[in-house]
């Protein structure tokens, strides 16, 4: 269960997560605290429903999709898998940049070595145990390292707390962007699909499923808050953060807070965030093209092939495919309302798939409200697709 919690959390905490948080903190200042809290509440509403439907049914999202609308599950699987490939190229690129900031090595070498580490995890004899341990370990490492910088930068915590309920400005786009970045695309299903491997599924395990879904978002939210405070302290101190610095504005903030050591710590955080996202994207994407009946060794080998392919593409093009990342990001905006809508339909109308479990009306209502917001994200995604 801890593996499922941290797989979801660390899948959300990727290079894009760090970049988004840094940019919005610089733009909005303490007012960004309000957007963070709102996003955590919405993310909890989404994940509680996703984990409960998948956990109680014992079926993966694409299997539920095919049960509701024949063929829909295949469409969902295709979108998630395609987005996973593109994002994993970006994750490997992020690991390379993290290794560069951490050790000064060439980003291509850092990316290749990081991909090899991920491959080694899935090739190990006890791949499932190795997967769970590495995401928990790296997840805790990121939190502790970010906490250290947050303390060093001396952020105006009081001002941030006031801004939670009375922000100077409110940016709806920023709020929806970080919601989509935390529970969009493959991230939506990472923890819930890993949960199925734990065997703690069915109506009798609703309590464990609910706690795990909430904790996963709280871990992600904690990392977002610490990163926000670390950068806010630097911004409030009057530092100007350059986009051209190593690691972008986030790297510049860590350097301003703790000098050379701060840059190295940032490298550790970025590398750990990228590596765990490589693992999470690969595991979840492959879970959409396999079933629970697929042998673990077979799944591991497919996952290895997935990571290797992404690594080769990255080494050939030598950078994250910016335009493809934007394009895949729009898929995230489309995947969330489609997949989440099917799961809510199962909760509302398909008790047969939930083994007769009576779904709580309050949770369904909360999920429906969150789903309306995902429709807005999907609408924005369609507009962006048109622009692309």
Tab-separated table of C-alpha atoms in Angstrom:
chain	number	residue	atom	x	y	z
A	1	UNK	CA	0.000	0.000	0.000
A	2	UNK	CA	2.886	2.385	0.768
A	3	UNK	CA	4.313	1.548	-2.640
A	4	UNK	CA	1.001	2.525	-4.251
A	5	UNK	CA	0.856	5.767	-2.244
A	6	UNK	CA	4.368	6.855	-3.175
A	7	UNK	CA	4.124	5.673	-6.788
A	8	UNK	CA	1.187	8.030	-7.315
A	9	UNK	CA	2.843	10.858	-5.365
A	10	UNK	CA	6.245	10.594	-7.033
A	11	UNK	CA	4.674	10.164	-10.481
A	12	UNK	CA	3.027	13.544	-9.947
A	13	UNK	CA	6.252	15.121	-8.651
A	14	UNK	CA	8.196	15.275	-11.890
A	15	UNK	CA	10.298	17.883	-13.716
A	16	UNK	CA	7.138	19.633	-14.929
A	17	UNK	CA	5.792	19.770	-11.355
A	18	UNK	CA	8.961	21.548	-10.202
A	19	UNK	CA	8.970	23.976	-13.135
A	20	UNK	CA	5.262	24.820	-12.722
A	21	UNK	CA	5.627	25.447	-8.997
A	22	UNK	CA	8.656	27.698	-9.498
A	23	UNK	CA	7.085	29.766	-12.277
A	24	UNK	CA	3.768	30.292	-10.492
A	25	UNK	CA	5.513	31.167	-7.218
A	26	UNK	CA	7.589	33.806	-9.004
A	27	UNK	CA	4.512	35.178	-10.786
A	28	UNK	CA	1.960	35.096	-7.954
A	29	UNK	CA	4.111	35.183	-4.823
A	30	UNK	CA	2.353	34.286	-1.569
A	31	UNK	CA	-1.032	34.318	-3.356
A	32	UNK	CA	-0.089	30.999	-4.972
A	33	UNK	CA	-0.776	29.372	-1.589
A	34	UNK	CA	-4.525	29.647	-2.222
A	35	UNK	CA	-4.225	27.831	-5.562
A	36	UNK	CA	-2.165	25.067	-3.928
A	37	UNK	CA	-4.745	24.415	-1.203
A	38	UNK	CA	-7.640	24.392	-3.696
A	39	UNK	CA	-5.742	21.991	-5.945
A	40	UNK	CA	-5.097	19.623	-3.030
A	41	UNK	CA	-8.813	19.542	-2.160
A	42	UNK	CA	-9.823	18.861	-5.781
A	43	UNK	CA	-7.075	16.251	-6.193
A	44	UNK	CA	-8.317	14.420	-3.096
A	45	UNK	CA	-11.865	14.394	-4.511
A	46	UNK	CA	-10.599	12.902	-7.789
A	47	UNK	CA	-8.254	10.325	-6.262
A	48	UNK	CA	-10.703	9.123	-3.604
A	49	UNK	CA	-13.152	8.234	-6.375
A	50	UNK	CA	-10.538	6.754	-8.725
A	51	UNK	CA	-8.939	4.577	-6.041
A	52	UNK	CA	-12.284	3.448	-4.606
A	53	UNK	CA	-13.840	2.421	-7.934
A	54	UNK	CA	-10.713	0.615	-9.144
A	55	UNK	CA	-9.899	-0.826	-5.722
A	56	UNK	CA	-13.408	-2.139	-4.976
A	57	UNK	CA	-13.922	-3.519	-8.490
A	58	UNK	CA	-10.466	-5.090	-8.676
A	59	UNK	CA	-10.305	-4.031	-12.352
A	60	UNK	CA	-8.029	-1.578	-14.129
A	61	UNK	CA	-9.419	1.593	-15.654
A	62	UNK	CA	-9.354	0.338	-19.244
A	63	UNK	CA	-11.075	-2.905	-18.239
A	64	UNK	CA	-13.848	-0.895	-16.586
A	65	UNK	CA	-14.041	1.299	-19.685
A	66	UNK	CA	-14.574	-1.700	-21.955
A	67	UNK	CA	-17.201	-3.061	-19.558
A	68	UNK	CA	-19.171	0.200	-19.764
A	69	UNK	CA	-18.683	0.998	-23.466
A	70	UNK	CA	-17.118	-1.769	-25.594
A	71	UNK	CA	-13.903	-0.452	-27.106
A	72	UNK	CA	-13.698	2.655	-24.920
A	73	UNK	CA	-11.084	1.032	-22.703
A	74	UNK	CA	-8.843	0.495	-25.723
A	75	UNK	CA	-9.161	4.183	-26.643
A	76	UNK	CA	-8.295	5.217	-23.086
A	77	UNK	CA	-5.346	2.809	-23.023
A	78	UNK	CA	-4.038	4.194	-26.311
A	79	UNK	CA	-4.208	7.801	-25.111
A	80	UNK	CA	-2.501	7.006	-21.804
A	81	UNK	CA	0.202	4.887	-23.455
A	82	UNK	CA	0.952	7.507	-26.123
A	83	UNK	CA	1.117	10.289	-23.564
A	84	UNK	CA	3.294	8.097	-21.334
A	85	UNK	CA	5.851	7.580	-24.105
A	86	UNK	CA	6.188	11.302	-24.802
A	87	UNK	CA	6.292	12.306	-21.148
A	88	UNK	CA	8.850	9.642	-20.335
A	89	UNK	CA	11.219	11.092	-22.924
A	90	UNK	CA	10.812	14.378	-21.051
A	91	UNK	CA	11.315	12.627	-17.693
A	92	UNK	CA	14.587	11.082	-18.887
A	93	UNK	CA	15.675	14.509	-20.111
A	94	UNK	CA	14.810	15.886	-16.662
A	95	UNK	CA	16.904	13.172	-15.012
A	96	UNK	CA	19.807	14.221	-17.229
A	97	UNK	CA	19.431	17.867	-16.184
A	98	UNK	CA	19.185	16.807	-12.542
A	99	UNK	CA	22.379	14.768	-12.831
A	100	UNK	CA	24.072	17.766	-14.433
A	101	UNK	CA	23.070	20.078	-11.576
A	102	UNK	CA	23.925	17.415	-8.983
A	103	UNK	CA	27.278	16.160	-10.287
A	104	UNK	CA	28.144	18.293	-13.292
A	105	UNK	CA	27.976	15.369	-15.738
A	106	UNK	CA	26.790	15.678	-19.321
A	107	UNK	CA	22.933	15.640	-19.364
A	108	UNK	CA	22.875	12.915	-22.031
A	109	UNK	CA	25.069	10.667	-19.898
A	110	UNK	CA	22.996	11.452	-16.826
A	111	UNK	CA	19.772	10.656	-18.691
A	112	UNK	CA	21.147	7.386	-20.073
A	113	UNK	CA	22.439	6.236	-16.682
A	114	UNK	CA	19.137	7.157	-15.018
A	115	UNK	CA	17.202	5.153	-17.612
A	116	UNK	CA	19.575	2.225	-16.998
A	117	UNK	CA	18.840	2.423	-13.254
A	118	UNK	CA	15.105	2.292	-13.973
A	119	UNK	CA	15.641	-0.691	-16.281
A	120	UNK	CA	17.661	-2.425	-13.563
A	121	UNK	CA	14.768	-2.053	-11.098
A	122	UNK	CA	12.340	-3.822	-13.436
A	123	UNK	CA	14.889	-6.520	-14.328
A	124	UNK	CA	15.518	-7.452	-10.697
A	125	UNK	CA	14.172	-10.772	-9.450
A	126	UNK	CA	11.747	-9.050	-7.097
A	127	UNK	CA	10.831	-6.131	-9.326
A	128	UNK	CA	7.665	-5.275	-7.375
A	129	UNK	CA	9.515	-4.996	-4.063
A	130	UNK	CA	12.332	-2.997	-5.677
A	131	UNK	CA	9.802	-0.645	-7.288
A	132	UNK	CA	8.018	0.041	-4.001
A	133	UNK	CA	11.232	0.594	-2.034
A	134	UNK	CA	12.860	2.945	-4.523
A	135	UNK	CA	9.818	5.231	-4.899
A	136	UNK	CA	9.352	5.432	-1.119
A	137	UNK	CA	13.066	6.112	-0.545
A	138	UNK	CA	13.371	8.759	-3.270
A	139	UNK	CA	10.049	10.310	-2.288
A	140	UNK	CA	11.256	10.807	1.290
A	141	UNK	CA	14.623	12.080	0.012
A	142	UNK	CA	12.914	14.780	-2.061
A	143	UNK	CA	10.767	15.914	0.861
A	144	UNK	CA	13.663	16.121	3.339
A	145	UNK	CA	15.955	17.921	0.866
A	146	UNK	CA	13.263	20.462	-0.056
A	147	UNK	CA	12.447	21.016	3.631
A	148	UNK	CA	16.088	21.856	4.300
A	149	UNK	CA	16.120	24.542	1.599
A	150	UNK	CA	12.708	25.858	2.701
A	151	UNK	CA	14.116	26.427	6.187
A	152	UNK	CA	17.267	28.048	4.780
A	153	UNK	CA	15.369	30.500	2.559
A	154	UNK	CA	13.299	31.834	5.511
A	155	UNK	CA	9.966	32.227	3.682
A	156	UNK	CA	7.214	34.559	4.981
A	157	UNK	CA	5.061	31.727	6.302
A	158	UNK	CA	2.560	34.060	7.964
A	159	UNK	CA	1.890	35.891	4.712
A	160	UNK	CA	1.450	32.585	2.905
A	161	UNK	CA	-1.064	31.381	5.519
A	162	UNK	CA	-3.085	34.582	5.181
A	163	UNK	CA	-3.038	34.184	1.386
A	164	UNK	CA	-4.656	30.762	1.668
A	165	UNK	CA	-7.981	32.413	2.559
A	166	UNK	CA	-7.380	36.008	1.435
A	167	UNK	CA	-4.988	36.102	-1.521
A	168	UNK	CA	-4.064	39.432	-3.117
A	169	UNK	CA	-4.865	37.892	-6.481
A	170	UNK	CA	-6.340	34.611	-7.685
A	171	UNK	CA	-5.239	32.924	-10.892
A	172	UNK	CA	-7.790	30.344	-12.089
A	173	UNK	CA	-5.501	29.208	-14.887
A	174	UNK	CA	-2.689	28.488	-12.432
A	175	UNK	CA	-5.055	26.491	-10.227
A	176	UNK	CA	-6.405	24.333	-13.035
A	177	UNK	CA	-2.924	23.879	-14.497
A	178	UNK	CA	-1.486	22.391	-11.318
A	179	UNK	CA	-4.600	20.234	-10.856
A	180	UNK	CA	-4.114	18.785	-14.337
A	181	UNK	CA	-0.413	18.334	-13.658
A	182	UNK	CA	-1.079	16.419	-10.439
A	183	UNK	CA	-3.933	14.095	-11.447
A	184	UNK	CA	-3.881	14.237	-15.252
A	185	UNK	CA	-2.980	11.521	-17.754
A	186	UNK	CA	-1.275	8.385	-16.458
A	187	UNK	CA	-0.798	9.969	-13.001
A	188	UNK	CA	-4.537	9.577	-12.336
A	189	UNK	CA	-4.215	5.799	-12.331
A	190	UNK	CA	-0.633	5.182	-11.131
A	191	UNK	CA	-1.420	4.532	-7.471
A	192	UNK	CA	-4.779	2.822	-8.036
A	193	UNK	CA	-3.304	0.332	-10.529
A	194	UNK	CA	-0.400	-0.404	-8.179
A	195	UNK	CA	-2.974	-0.931	-5.436
A	196	UNK	CA	-4.406	-3.871	-7.379
A	197	UNK	CA	-1.048	-5.634	-7.139
A	198	UNK	CA	-1.231	-5.451	-3.336
A	199	UNK	CA	-4.250	-7.764	-3.321
A	200	UNK	CA	-6.109	-5.470	-0.894
A	201	UNK	CA	-9.100	-5.017	-3.182
A	202	UNK	CA	-12.851	-5.477	-2.865
A	203	UNK	CA	-15.509	-3.880	-0.627
A	204	UNK	CA	-13.921	-5.319	2.507
A	205	UNK	CA	-10.833	-3.107	2.045
A	206	UNK	CA	-12.614	0.224	1.469
A	207	UNK	CA	-11.022	1.760	4.575
A	208	UNK	CA	-7.462	0.976	3.465
A	209	UNK	CA	-8.206	2.140	-0.077
A	210	UNK	CA	-9.628	5.477	1.107
A	211	UNK	CA	-6.750	6.224	3.486
A	212	UNK	CA	-4.172	5.424	0.839
A	213	UNK	CA	-5.817	7.662	-1.769
A	214	UNK	CA	-5.877	10.630	0.606
A	215	UNK	CA	-2.313	10.090	1.858
A	216	UNK	CA	-0.984	9.933	-1.715
A	217	UNK	CA	-2.327	13.415	-2.459
A	218	UNK	CA	-1.187	14.761	0.914
A	219	UNK	CA	2.363	13.588	0.162
A	220	UNK	CA	2.210	15.353	-3.209
A	221	UNK	CA	0.719	18.445	-1.584
A	222	UNK	CA	3.414	18.483	1.104
A	223	UNK	CA	6.125	18.475	-1.560
A	224	UNK	CA	4.355	21.282	-3.460
A	225	UNK	CA	4.046	23.377	-0.280
A	226	UNK	CA	7.700	22.888	0.708
A	227	UNK	CA	8.910	23.722	-2.805
A	228	UNK	CA	6.635	26.779	-2.861
A	229	UNK	CA	7.979	27.999	0.495
A	230	UNK	CA	11.601	27.400	-0.514
A	231	UNK	CA	11.209	29.539	-3.648
A	232	UNK	CA	8.922	32.099	-1.971
A	233	UNK	CA	11.598	32.838	0.636
A	234	UNK	CA	14.098	33.651	-2.086
A	235	UNK	CA	11.611	35.764	-4.091
A	236	UNK	CA	10.474	37.648	-0.983
A	237	UNK	CA	14.130	38.421	-0.267
A	238	UNK	CA	14.324	40.340	-3.529
A	239	UNK	CA	16.346	37.873	-5.604
A	240	UNK	CA	15.818	37.916	-9.370
A	241	UNK	CA	15.596	34.361	-10.708
A	242	UNK	CA	16.870	33.869	-14.239
A	243	UNK	CA	15.180	31.493	-16.668
A	244	UNK	CA	18.627	30.775	-18.151
A	245	UNK	CA	20.185	29.535	-14.902
A	246	UNK	CA	21.084	25.874	-14.440
A	247	UNK	CA	17.776	24.191	-13.670
A	248	UNK	CA	15.816	27.309	-14.648
A	249	UNK	CA	14.203	29.561	-12.020
A	250	UNK	CA	13.888	26.702	-9.516
A	251	UNK	CA	17.610	25.976	-9.742
A	252	UNK	CA	18.347	29.691	-9.416
A	253	UNK	CA	16.177	29.871	-6.277
A	254	UNK	CA	18.004	26.990	-4.606
A	255	UNK	CA	21.367	28.565	-5.517
A	256	UNK	CA	20.252	31.898	-4.054
A	257	UNK	CA	19.129	30.162	-0.858
A	258	UNK	CA	22.219	28.042	-0.212
A	259	UNK	CA	24.849	28.837	-2.832
A	260	UNK	CA	26.674	25.975	-4.559
A	261	UNK	CA	25.296	23.475	-2.034
A	262	UNK	CA	21.776	24.644	-2.861
A	263	UNK	CA	22.331	23.946	-6.552
A	264	UNK	CA	23.574	20.428	-5.735
A	265	UNK	CA	20.550	19.809	-3.514
A	266	UNK	CA	18.305	21.018	-6.326
A	267	UNK	CA	20.050	18.547	-8.637
A	268	UNK	CA	19.301	15.722	-6.200
A	269	UNK	CA	15.622	16.735	-6.015
A	270	UNK	CA	15.228	17.144	-9.779
A	271	UNK	CA	17.011	13.854	-10.470
A	272	UNK	CA	14.933	11.946	-7.900
A	273	UNK	CA	11.711	13.542	-9.196
A	274	UNK	CA	12.570	12.650	-12.781
A	275	UNK	CA	13.695	9.081	-12.024
A	276	UNK	CA	10.566	8.268	-10.023
A	277	UNK	CA	8.458	9.772	-12.799
A	278	UNK	CA	10.269	7.572	-15.342
A	279	UNK	CA	9.374	4.559	-13.198
A	280	UNK	CA	5.785	5.704	-12.608
A	281	UNK	CA	5.090	6.568	-16.243
A	282	UNK	CA	6.548	3.272	-17.468
A	283	UNK	CA	4.714	1.134	-14.898
A	284	UNK	CA	1.346	2.840	-15.415
A	285	UNK	CA	1.535	2.997	-19.218
A	286	UNK	CA	2.322	-0.723	-19.411
A	287	UNK	CA	-0.482	-1.480	-16.943
A	288	UNK	CA	-2.889	-0.174	-19.601
A	289	UNK	CA	-1.725	-2.686	-22.210
A	290	UNK	CA	-1.675	-5.679	-19.843
A	291	UNK	CA	-4.086	-7.232	-17.340
A	292	UNK	CA	-3.791	-8.584	-13.821
A	293	UNK	CA	-3.507	-12.047	-15.387
A	294	UNK	CA	-0.281	-11.069	-17.179
A	295	UNK	CA	2.762	-12.630	-15.515
A	296	UNK	CA	4.821	-10.138	-13.499
A	297	UNK	CA	7.983	-11.088	-15.400
A	298	UNK	CA	6.265	-10.402	-18.723
A	299	UNK	CA	5.060	-7.025	-17.508
A	300	UNK	CA	8.555	-6.185	-16.292
A	301	UNK	CA	10.116	-7.036	-19.666
A	302	UNK	CA	7.544	-4.919	-21.532
A	303	UNK	CA	8.278	-2.070	-19.115
A	304	UNK	CA	12.007	-2.427	-19.745
A	305	UNK	CA	11.366	-2.176	-23.493
A	306	UNK	CA	9.210	0.905	-22.904
A	307	UNK	CA	11.956	2.690	-20.931
A	308	UNK	CA	14.677	1.644	-23.368
A	309	UNK	CA	12.713	2.993	-26.334
A	310	UNK	CA	12.160	6.346	-24.623
A	311	UNK	CA	15.855	6.540	-23.683
A	312	UNK	CA	16.991	5.854	-27.247
A	313	UNK	CA	14.677	8.557	-28.599
A	314	UNK	CA	16.024	11.032	-26.035
A	315	UNK	CA	19.644	10.218	-26.921
A	316	UNK	CA	18.893	10.693	-30.622
A	317	UNK	CA	17.128	14.053	-30.340
A	318	UNK	CA	19.324	15.194	-27.385
A	319	UNK	CA	16.537	17.128	-25.658
A	320	UNK	CA	12.992	16.913	-24.375
A	321	UNK	CA	10.655	17.260	-27.382
A	322	UNK	CA	9.049	20.525	-26.258
A	323	UNK	CA	6.293	20.573	-28.868
A	324	UNK	CA	5.487	16.903	-28.255
A	325	UNK	CA	5.399	17.500	-24.493
A	326	UNK	CA	2.879	20.297	-25.000
A	327	UNK	CA	0.877	18.066	-27.327
A	328	UNK	CA	0.916	15.209	-24.814
A	329	UNK	CA	-0.081	17.663	-22.098
A	330	UNK	CA	-3.227	18.425	-24.023
A	331	UNK	CA	-3.981	14.695	-24.078
A	332	UNK	CA	-3.784	14.791	-20.283
A	333	UNK	CA	-6.499	17.414	-20.295
A	334	UNK	CA	-8.664	15.142	-22.448
A	335	UNK	CA	-7.907	11.870	-20.677
A	336	UNK	CA	-8.945	13.139	-17.235
A	337	UNK	CA	-12.642	13.935	-17.945
A	338	UNK	CA	-13.050	10.873	-20.205
A	339	UNK	CA	-11.543	8.297	-17.864
A	340	UNK	CA	-12.844	9.904	-14.686
A	341	UNK	CA	-16.336	10.168	-16.175
A	342	UNK	CA	-16.423	6.424	-16.893
A	343	UNK	CA	-15.326	5.616	-13.337
A	344	UNK	CA	-18.070	7.855	-11.915
A	345	UNK	CA	-20.600	6.095	-14.149
A	346	UNK	CA	-19.468	2.748	-12.719
A	347	UNK	CA	-19.877	4.163	-9.209
A	348	UNK	CA	-23.381	5.436	-10.030
A	349	UNK	CA	-24.889	2.769	-12.276
A	350	UNK	CA	-22.772	-0.385	-12.283
A	351	UNK	CA	-22.941	-1.977	-8.847
A	352	UNK	CA	-22.417	-5.309	-10.577
A	353	UNK	CA	-18.824	-4.270	-11.327
A	354	UNK	CA	-18.386	-3.221	-7.685
A	355	UNK	CA	-19.474	-6.610	-6.324
A	356	UNK	CA	-22.745	-5.137	-5.030
A	357	UNK	CA	-21.015	-2.358	-3.079
A	358	UNK	CA	-23.299	0.617	-2.365
A	359	UNK	CA	-21.284	3.667	-3.355
A	360	UNK	CA	-21.546	6.649	-0.947
A	361	UNK	CA	-23.765	9.371	-2.423
A	362	UNK	CA	-21.635	12.148	-0.888
A	363	UNK	CA	-18.465	10.825	-2.500
A	364	UNK	CA	-20.198	10.514	-5.860
A	365	UNK	CA	-21.464	14.096	-5.549
A	366	UNK	CA	-18.002	15.399	-4.687
A	367	UNK	CA	-16.607	13.470	-7.636
A	368	UNK	CA	-19.230	14.943	-9.971
A	369	UNK	CA	-18.276	18.482	-8.919
A	370	UNK	CA	-14.597	17.695	-9.527
A	371	UNK	CA	-15.532	16.160	-12.890
A	372	UNK	CA	-17.127	19.442	-13.984
A	373	UNK	CA	-13.785	21.122	-13.383
A	374	UNK	CA	-12.050	18.440	-15.456
A	375	UNK	CA	-14.420	19.324	-18.303
A	376	UNK	CA	-12.985	22.848	-18.177
A	377	UNK	CA	-9.495	21.357	-18.384
A	378	UNK	CA	-10.611	19.246	-21.340
A	379	UNK	CA	-12.089	22.290	-23.083
A	380	UNK	CA	-8.812	24.170	-22.681
A	381	UNK	CA	-6.976	21.128	-24.028
A	382	UNK	CA	-9.122	21.111	-27.171
A	383	UNK	CA	-8.390	24.809	-27.727
A	384	UNK	CA	-4.670	24.162	-27.343
A	385	UNK	CA	-4.855	21.247	-29.783
A	386	UNK	CA	-6.378	23.632	-32.308
A	387	UNK	CA	-3.526	26.101	-31.790
A	388	UNK	CA	-0.916	23.359	-32.197
